């Protein structure tokens, strides 16, 4: 790989790392943030969801902006705005100020991320190079969450949870310099922004998640729950209608014509829905039930992180030998086994080593086998004019799955706790049920793989037989 390509890949990976890392860097600081800003357990979920929903909701608009205004320009604007809003989040004097800053961080990430992935696709066109680049990008995307846990725990115990936000500022400034020094300007073209589609999608998804979170506190029959849920469904239906009629939609519906791509988007949504929620519940279990400090809870994810990064070097060879579908299926099965065993193992008396240590490593192996094939298949056969939208959809599936999965499983968690001040055993039981809910998400991802990709293989075989005739 040429040196200039390595530099570009490093910039893209570093950009992806900071935006993914920020989805979890505050997880191990949750108890401290709650005490500092006087936030309840339910309201603390919005420390994550405000970031994730804005990130996922505006990704497609960010991808469109990259296509029309130039990808290098949008990458630079996104990184600059991300650094500024990170500073605001770090100085937040109130819960409201923090949540607004986090939402703006998510918007900035939505501008930068699709531009970065589109630049990767345009830079690495040779099959072997692209496979290696996507493998590294996917490993960082998947493992960034666990790295965020470690860093967030360290800052919380030894400096301040606010430092997890402040550190983005110098990193962002360095990245901004490197972007304009090493990445060439990309072409711009005329076109329209699908503002209606962007707004209905982000407001609809936010309303849906808000309704699910409200269900955790008020139950399903309360108007505070079903009104936002109904509004979310209606707005998402309006979004689809807008996309069918828009001259230049943020989601060209032709992207879903390919069953393999559609399966990759849905599979990613479900996998992340189950996987990301673990980063919210397990650190709290380690701190509240097993007495870990914030930093120790972050370090506890090292077996997951190391296993996941280790798979980055193995996956390209496995994919070349067995193909994306077989590697993806094996990874999902391993992830299911590890997560299911973990859900049964969690209790107030469970020792971290070797029980939880081994299971986290198994789950890391499974996750490390999943995301690279899903990313590659999500970009399969995409026309150049749709590369930005397809890149955006990969990340939309990731972020939407994280926010919706957490909203569903926080409802499972709260339903499992009956006392206002639960005992350690009751807390551990609620975490166990939530992790079991994660298993259902990942099993659903496996079913999608079998249904969508098996049918693709059958169609391919039929075409081959017809061609031979």
Coordinates of C-alpha atoms in Angstrom, one line a residue:
X1 CA 0.0 0.0 0.0
X2 CA 1.4 3.4 -1.0
X3 CA 2.5 5.7 1.8
X4 CA 0.0 8.4 1.0
X5 CA -2.8 5.9 1.2
X6 CA -1.6 4.8 4.6
X7 CA -1.7 8.4 5.8
X8 CA -5.3 8.8 4.4
X9 CA -6.3 5.5 6.1
X10 CA -4.8 6.7 9.4
X11 CA -6.8 9.9 9.2
X12 CA -10.0 8.2 8.4
X13 CA -9.6 5.6 11.2
X14 CA -8.6 8.2 13.7
X15 CA -11.7 10.2 12.8
X16 CA -13.9 7.1 13.1
X17 CA -12.3 6.2 16.4
X18 CA -13.2 9.5 18.2
X19 CA -16.8 9.6 17.0
X20 CA -17.4 5.9 17.9
X21 CA -15.5 6.3 21.2
X22 CA -17.7 9.2 22.2
X23 CA -20.7 6.9 22.2
X24 CA -19.3 5.0 25.2
X25 CA -16.7 7.2 26.9
X26 CA -19.2 8.4 29.5
X27 CA -20.6 5.0 30.3
X28 CA -18.2 4.2 33.2
X29 CA -18.8 7.8 34.4
X30 CA -22.6 7.4 34.6
X31 CA -22.8 7.2 38.4
X32 CA -20.5 10.3 38.7
X33 CA -22.4 12.3 36.1
X34 CA -25.7 11.5 37.8
X35 CA -24.3 12.8 41.1
X36 CA -22.7 15.9 39.6
X37 CA -25.7 17.0 37.5
X38 CA -28.5 15.4 39.6
X39 CA -29.8 13.0 36.9
X40 CA -31.9 9.9 37.4
X41 CA -31.1 6.5 35.9
X42 CA -33.6 6.9 33.1
X43 CA -32.5 10.4 32.2
X44 CA -28.9 9.2 32.2
X45 CA -29.7 7.1 29.1
X46 CA -30.1 10.3 27.2
X47 CA -26.4 11.1 27.7
X48 CA -25.9 8.3 25.1
X49 CA -29.1 8.6 23.2
X50 CA -28.9 12.3 22.5
X51 CA -25.5 11.7 20.9
X52 CA -26.5 8.5 19.1
X53 CA -29.8 9.7 17.8
X54 CA -28.4 12.9 16.3
X55 CA -25.5 10.9 14.9
X56 CA -27.7 8.3 13.3
X57 CA -30.5 10.7 12.3
X58 CA -28.4 13.2 10.4
X59 CA -25.9 10.7 8.9
X60 CA -27.8 10.5 5.6
X61 CA -28.0 14.3 5.4
X62 CA -24.3 14.4 6.1
X63 CA -23.6 11.8 3.4
X64 CA -25.7 14.0 0.9
X65 CA -23.8 17.1 2.0
X66 CA -20.5 15.3 1.2
X67 CA -21.7 14.3 -2.3
X68 CA -22.9 17.9 -3.1
X69 CA -20.3 20.1 -1.3
X70 CA -17.2 17.9 -1.3
X71 CA -16.2 15.1 1.1
X72 CA -13.0 16.7 2.2
X73 CA -14.8 19.9 3.1
X74 CA -17.5 18.1 5.1
X75 CA -14.9 15.9 6.9
X76 CA -13.1 19.1 7.9
X77 CA -16.3 20.9 9.0
X78 CA -17.5 17.9 10.9
X79 CA -14.2 17.5 12.8
X80 CA -14.0 21.2 13.6
X81 CA -17.6 21.3 14.9
X82 CA -17.1 18.0 16.8
X83 CA -14.1 19.6 18.7
X84 CA -16.1 22.7 19.6
X85 CA -19.1 20.8 20.8
X86 CA -16.9 18.4 22.8
X87 CA -15.6 21.5 24.7
X88 CA -19.1 22.6 25.4
X89 CA -20.0 19.1 26.7
X90 CA -17.0 19.2 29.0
X91 CA -17.9 22.5 30.6
X92 CA -21.7 21.6 30.9
X93 CA -23.0 23.2 34.2
X94 CA -26.5 21.5 33.9
X95 CA -28.0 18.3 32.6
X96 CA -29.8 20.2 29.9
X97 CA -26.6 21.9 28.7
X98 CA -24.9 18.5 28.6
X99 CA -27.6 16.8 26.6
X100 CA -27.8 19.6 24.0
X101 CA -24.0 19.6 23.6
X102 CA -24.1 15.8 23.1
X103 CA -26.8 16.2 20.5
X104 CA -24.7 18.7 18.6
X105 CA -21.7 16.4 18.9
X106 CA -23.8 13.7 17.2
X107 CA -24.7 16.1 14.4
X108 CA -21.0 17.0 13.9
X109 CA -20.1 13.3 13.8
X110 CA -22.9 12.8 11.2
X111 CA -21.2 15.3 8.9
X112 CA -17.7 13.7 9.3
X113 CA -18.3 10.0 9.3
X114 CA -20.0 9.3 5.9
X115 CA -17.4 11.6 4.3
X116 CA -14.6 9.5 5.9
X117 CA -16.1 6.2 4.7
X118 CA -16.8 7.5 1.2
X119 CA -13.1 8.7 1.0
X120 CA -12.0 5.2 2.1
X121 CA -14.1 3.6 -0.7
X122 CA -12.7 6.1 -3.3
X123 CA -9.1 5.7 -2.2
X124 CA -8.9 1.9 -2.0
X125 CA -10.3 0.5 -5.2
X126 CA -8.1 -2.6 -5.5
X127 CA -9.8 -5.6 -4.0
X128 CA -7.1 -6.8 -1.6
X129 CA -6.3 -3.2 -0.4
X130 CA -10.0 -2.4 0.1
X131 CA -10.6 -5.6 2.1
X132 CA -7.7 -4.7 4.4
X133 CA -8.8 -1.1 4.8
X134 CA -12.4 -2.0 5.5
X135 CA -11.2 -4.7 8.0
X136 CA -9.2 -2.0 9.9
X137 CA -12.0 0.5 9.7
X138 CA -14.5 -2.1 10.9
X139 CA -12.3 -3.2 13.8
X140 CA -12.0 0.4 15.0
X141 CA -15.7 1.0 14.6
X142 CA -16.6 -2.1 16.6
X143 CA -13.9 -1.8 19.3
X144 CA -14.1 1.9 19.8
X145 CA -16.9 1.4 22.3
X146 CA -14.8 -0.7 24.6
X147 CA -11.8 1.7 24.3
X148 CA -14.1 4.5 25.3
X149 CA -15.1 2.5 28.4
X150 CA -11.4 2.2 29.5
X151 CA -10.6 5.9 28.8
X152 CA -13.8 7.1 30.4
X153 CA -13.1 5.1 33.5
X154 CA -9.5 6.3 33.8
X155 CA -10.5 10.0 33.4
X156 CA -13.4 9.6 35.9
X157 CA -11.2 8.0 38.6
X158 CA -8.0 10.0 38.2
X159 CA -9.0 13.4 36.6
X160 CA -12.7 14.1 35.8
X161 CA -15.4 12.7 33.6
X162 CA -15.3 16.0 31.8
X163 CA -11.8 15.3 30.5
X164 CA -13.3 12.6 28.3
X165 CA -14.9 15.5 26.3
X166 CA -11.9 17.9 26.6
X167 CA -9.5 15.4 25.0
X168 CA -11.3 15.6 21.7
X169 CA -10.3 19.2 21.3
X170 CA -6.6 18.8 20.7
X171 CA -7.1 15.5 18.8
X172 CA -9.6 17.2 16.5
X173 CA -7.3 20.1 15.8
X174 CA -4.5 17.8 14.8
X175 CA -6.9 15.8 12.6
X176 CA -8.2 19.0 11.0
X177 CA -4.6 20.0 10.0
X178 CA -3.9 16.5 8.6
X179 CA -7.1 16.5 6.5
X180 CA -6.3 19.7 4.7
X181 CA -2.6 18.7 4.3
X182 CA -2.9 15.2 3.0
X183 CA -6.4 14.8 1.5
X184 CA -7.0 16.3 -1.9
X185 CA -10.2 18.4 -2.5
X186 CA -13.0 16.3 -3.8
X187 CA -15.5 17.2 -6.6
X188 CA -18.7 19.1 -5.8
X189 CA -21.9 19.1 -7.8
X190 CA -25.3 20.8 -7.9
X191 CA -28.3 19.2 -6.3
X192 CA -30.9 19.5 -3.6
X193 CA -30.9 18.7 0.1
X194 CA -33.8 16.4 1.2
X195 CA -34.5 18.4 4.4
X196 CA -38.0 16.9 4.8
X197 CA -36.6 13.4 4.8
X198 CA -33.8 14.3 7.2
X199 CA -36.1 15.9 9.7
X200 CA -38.9 13.3 9.6
X201 CA -36.3 10.5 10.1
X202 CA -34.5 12.0 13.0
X203 CA -37.6 13.3 14.8
X204 CA -39.4 10.0 14.1
X205 CA -36.6 7.9 15.5
X206 CA -36.1 10.2 18.5
X207 CA -39.8 10.0 19.3
X208 CA -39.8 6.2 19.0
X209 CA -36.8 5.9 21.4
X210 CA -38.4 8.5 23.8
X211 CA -41.6 6.4 23.9
X212 CA -39.7 3.2 24.7
X213 CA -37.7 5.0 27.5
X214 CA -40.9 6.4 28.9
X215 CA -42.3 2.9 29.0
X216 CA -39.6 2.0 31.5
X217 CA -41.0 4.6 33.9
X218 CA -44.7 4.8 33.2
X219 CA -45.7 1.5 31.5
X220 CA -47.1 0.9 28.1
X221 CA -50.6 2.2 28.6
X222 CA -49.6 5.7 29.8
X223 CA -50.1 8.5 27.2
X224 CA -46.5 9.6 27.9
X225 CA -45.5 6.3 26.3
X226 CA -47.9 5.5 23.5
X227 CA -48.3 9.1 22.1
X228 CA -44.5 9.5 21.2
X229 CA -44.5 5.8 20.0
X230 CA -47.4 6.5 17.7
X231 CA -45.9 9.8 16.5
X232 CA -42.6 8.0 15.8
X233 CA -44.3 5.4 13.7
X234 CA -46.3 8.0 11.7
X235 CA -43.2 10.2 11.1
X236 CA -41.1 7.3 9.9
X237 CA -44.0 6.3 7.5
X238 CA -44.0 9.9 6.3
X239 CA -40.2 9.7 5.8
X240 CA -40.6 6.6 3.5
X241 CA -43.3 8.4 1.6
X242 CA -41.1 11.5 1.1
X243 CA -38.2 9.3 -0.1
X244 CA -40.4 7.7 -2.8
X245 CA -41.4 11.2 -4.2
X246 CA -38.2 13.3 -3.6
X247 CA -36.2 14.2 -6.7
X248 CA -33.0 13.6 -4.8
X249 CA -33.7 11.6 -1.6
X250 CA -31.2 11.2 1.2
X251 CA -31.9 7.4 0.9
X252 CA -32.2 6.3 -2.7
X253 CA -34.6 3.4 -2.2
X254 CA -32.8 1.6 -5.1
X255 CA -30.1 0.8 -2.5
X256 CA -32.6 -1.7 -1.0
X257 CA -33.2 -3.5 -4.3
X258 CA -30.1 -5.6 -3.6
X259 CA -31.1 -8.2 -1.0
X260 CA -27.5 -8.7 0.2
X261 CA -27.2 -5.0 1.0
X262 CA -30.6 -4.9 2.7
X263 CA -29.7 -7.9 4.8
X264 CA -26.4 -6.3 5.8
X265 CA -28.1 -3.1 7.0
X266 CA -30.8 -5.0 8.9
X267 CA -28.3 -7.5 10.3
X268 CA -26.0 -4.6 11.5
X269 CA -29.0 -2.9 13.1
X270 CA -29.9 -6.0 15.1
X271 CA -26.4 -7.0 16.0
X272 CA -25.5 -3.5 17.4
X273 CA -28.9 -3.4 19.1
X274 CA -27.8 -6.3 21.2
X275 CA -24.1 -5.7 21.4
X276 CA -24.0 -1.9 22.3
X277 CA -26.4 -2.3 25.2
X278 CA -23.8 -4.5 27.0
X279 CA -21.6 -1.5 27.2
X280 CA -24.2 0.3 29.2
X281 CA -25.3 -2.5 31.6
X282 CA -22.1 -4.4 32.3
X283 CA -20.0 -1.5 33.6
X284 CA -22.9 -0.5 36.0
X285 CA -23.1 -4.2 37.1
X286 CA -19.4 -4.3 37.8
X287 CA -19.5 -1.0 39.8
X288 CA -22.8 -1.5 41.6
X289 CA -22.8 -5.3 42.2
X290 CA -19.1 -6.3 42.3
X291 CA -17.6 -3.1 43.7
X292 CA -15.4 -2.1 40.8
X293 CA -14.1 1.5 40.4
X294 CA -14.9 3.3 37.2
X295 CA -11.4 2.6 35.8
X296 CA -11.5 -1.1 36.8
X297 CA -14.9 -1.4 35.1
X298 CA -13.4 0.0 31.9
X299 CA -10.3 -2.3 32.2
X300 CA -12.7 -5.3 32.6
X301 CA -13.5 -4.9 28.9
X302 CA -9.9 -5.5 27.8
X303 CA -10.5 -9.2 27.0
X304 CA -13.4 -8.1 24.7
X305 CA -11.3 -5.3 23.1
X306 CA -8.1 -7.4 22.6
X307 CA -10.1 -10.3 21.1
X308 CA -11.9 -8.0 18.8
X309 CA -8.8 -6.2 17.6
X310 CA -7.0 -9.6 17.2
X311 CA -9.7 -10.8 14.8
X312 CA -8.9 -7.8 12.6
X313 CA -5.7 -9.6 11.4
X314 CA -7.4 -12.9 10.9
X315 CA -10.7 -11.9 9.2
X316 CA -9.4 -10.9 5.7
X317 CA -7.9 -14.4 5.3
X318 CA -11.0 -16.1 6.6
X319 CA -13.2 -14.1 4.2
X320 CA -10.9 -14.9 1.2
X321 CA -11.1 -18.6 2.1
X322 CA -14.7 -19.0 3.3
X323 CA -16.6 -15.9 2.1
X324 CA -18.4 -13.2 3.9
X325 CA -21.6 -15.1 4.7
X326 CA -19.9 -18.1 6.4
X327 CA -17.6 -15.8 8.5
X328 CA -20.6 -13.6 9.4
X329 CA -22.7 -16.6 10.4
X330 CA -19.9 -18.1 12.5
X331 CA -19.3 -14.8 14.3
X332 CA -23.0 -14.4 15.1
X333 CA -23.2 -17.9 16.6
X334 CA -20.1 -17.3 18.7
X335 CA -21.5 -13.9 19.9
X336 CA -24.9 -15.6 20.8
X337 CA -23.2 -18.3 22.8
X338 CA -21.0 -15.9 24.7
X339 CA -23.9 -13.5 25.4
X340 CA -26.3 -16.2 26.5
X341 CA -23.7 -17.7 28.9
X342 CA -23.0 -14.3 30.3
X343 CA -26.7 -13.6 30.9
X344 CA -26.9 -16.8 33.0
X345 CA -23.6 -16.1 34.8
X346 CA -24.3 -12.6 36.1
X347 CA -25.1 -12.5 39.8
X348 CA -24.0 -10.7 43.0
X349 CA -21.5 -13.4 43.7
X350 CA -20.0 -14.1 40.2
X351 CA -16.2 -13.7 40.2
X352 CA -14.8 -11.6 37.3
X353 CA -11.9 -14.0 36.7
X354 CA -12.1 -16.5 35.1
X355 CA -15.9 -16.6 34.5
X356 CA -16.7 -13.1 33.1
X357 CA -13.2 -12.7 31.7
X358 CA -13.5 -15.7 29.4
X359 CA -17.0 -14.9 28.3
X360 CA -16.1 -11.3 27.4
X361 CA -13.2 -12.7 25.3
X362 CA -15.6 -15.1 23.5
X363 CA -18.0 -12.2 22.8
X364 CA -15.1 -10.1 21.5
X365 CA -14.2 -12.9 19.0
X366 CA -17.7 -13.1 17.8
X367 CA -18.1 -9.3 17.4
X368 CA -14.7 -9.2 15.6
X369 CA -16.0 -11.6 13.0
X370 CA -19.2 -9.8 12.3
X371 CA -18.7 -6.2 11.4
X372 CA -16.1 -6.4 8.6
X373 CA -18.3 -8.7 6.5
X374 CA -21.4 -6.5 7.2
X375 CA -19.5 -3.4 6.1
X376 CA -18.3 -5.0 2.9
X377 CA -21.7 -6.4 2.0
X378 CA -23.4 -3.1 2.8
X379 CA -21.2 -1.5 0.1
X380 CA -21.5 -4.3 -2.4
X381 CA -22.4 -3.2 -6.0
X382 CA -23.0 0.4 -5.1
X383 CA -22.8 2.9 -8.0
X384 CA -20.4 5.8 -7.5
X385 CA -23.2 8.4 -7.3
X386 CA -24.7 6.4 -4.4
X387 CA -21.5 5.7 -2.5
X388 CA -22.2 8.5 0.0
X389 CA -25.7 7.4 0.7
X390 CA -24.6 3.7 1.1
X391 CA -21.8 4.7 3.4
X392 CA -24.3 6.7 5.4
X393 CA -26.7 3.8 5.6
X394 CA -24.0 1.5 7.1
X395 CA -23.5 4.0 9.9
X396 CA -27.3 4.8 10.3
X397 CA -27.9 1.1 10.8
X398 CA -25.1 1.1 13.5
X399 CA -26.3 4.1 15.4
X400 CA -30.0 3.5 15.1
X401 CA -29.5 -0.1 16.3
X402 CA -27.6 1.2 19.3
X403 CA -30.2 3.8 20.4
X404 CA -33.3 1.5 19.8
X405 CA -31.6 -1.5 21.4
X406 CA -30.7 0.5 24.5
X407 CA -34.2 1.9 24.7
X408 CA -35.8 -1.5 24.6
X409 CA -33.4 -3.1 27.0
X410 CA -33.6 -0.3 29.6
X411 CA -37.3 -1.1 29.6
X412 CA -36.5 -4.7 30.3
X413 CA -34.1 -3.6 33.1
X414 CA -36.6 -1.3 34.8
X415 CA -39.4 -3.9 34.6
X416 CA -37.1 -6.4 36.4
X417 CA -36.6 -4.0 39.3
X418 CA -39.6 -3.7 41.6
X419 CA -38.1 -1.8 44.6
X420 CA -37.3 1.9 44.4
X421 CA -33.9 1.1 46.0
X422 CA -33.0 -2.4 44.7
X423 CA -30.6 -4.7 46.5
X424 CA -27.4 -5.8 44.9
X425 CA -29.0 -9.2 44.0
X426 CA -32.0 -7.5 42.4
X427 CA -29.8 -5.2 40.4
X428 CA -27.7 -8.1 39.1
X429 CA -30.9 -10.0 38.2
X430 CA -32.2 -7.0 36.2
X431 CA -28.8 -6.8 34.4
X432 CA -29.0 -10.5 33.7
X433 CA -32.5 -10.1 32.1
X434 CA -31.3 -7.2 30.0
X435 CA -28.3 -9.2 28.6
X436 CA -30.8 -12.0 27.8
X437 CA -32.7 -9.4 25.8
X438 CA -29.4 -8.7 23.9
X439 CA -29.4 -12.4 22.9
X440 CA -32.7 -12.0 21.1
X441 CA -31.4 -9.1 19.1
X442 CA -28.3 -11.1 18.0
X443 CA -30.3 -14.3 17.3
X444 CA -32.6 -12.1 15.0
X445 CA -29.4 -10.9 13.2
X446 CA -28.5 -14.5 12.6
X447 CA -32.0 -15.3 11.2
X448 CA -31.7 -12.3 8.9
X449 CA -28.4 -13.7 7.7
X450 CA -29.8 -17.1 6.9
X451 CA -33.0 -15.8 5.2
X452 CA -31.5 -12.9 3.1
X453 CA -28.1 -14.4 2.2
X454 CA -29.3 -17.9 1.7
X455 CA -31.8 -16.6 -0.9
X456 CA -29.0 -14.6 -2.5
X457 CA -26.9 -17.7 -2.9
X458 CA -29.9 -19.6 -4.4
X459 CA -30.5 -16.9 -6.9
X460 CA -26.8 -16.9 -7.9
X461 CA -26.8 -20.6 -8.4
X462 CA -29.9 -20.4 -10.6
X463 CA -28.3 -17.7 -12.7
X464 CA -25.1 -19.8 -13.1
X465 CA -27.2 -22.8 -14.2
X466 CA -29.1 -20.7 -16.7
X467 CA -25.8 -19.2 -18.1
X468 CA -24.4 -22.7 -18.5
X469 CA -27.4 -23.8 -20.5

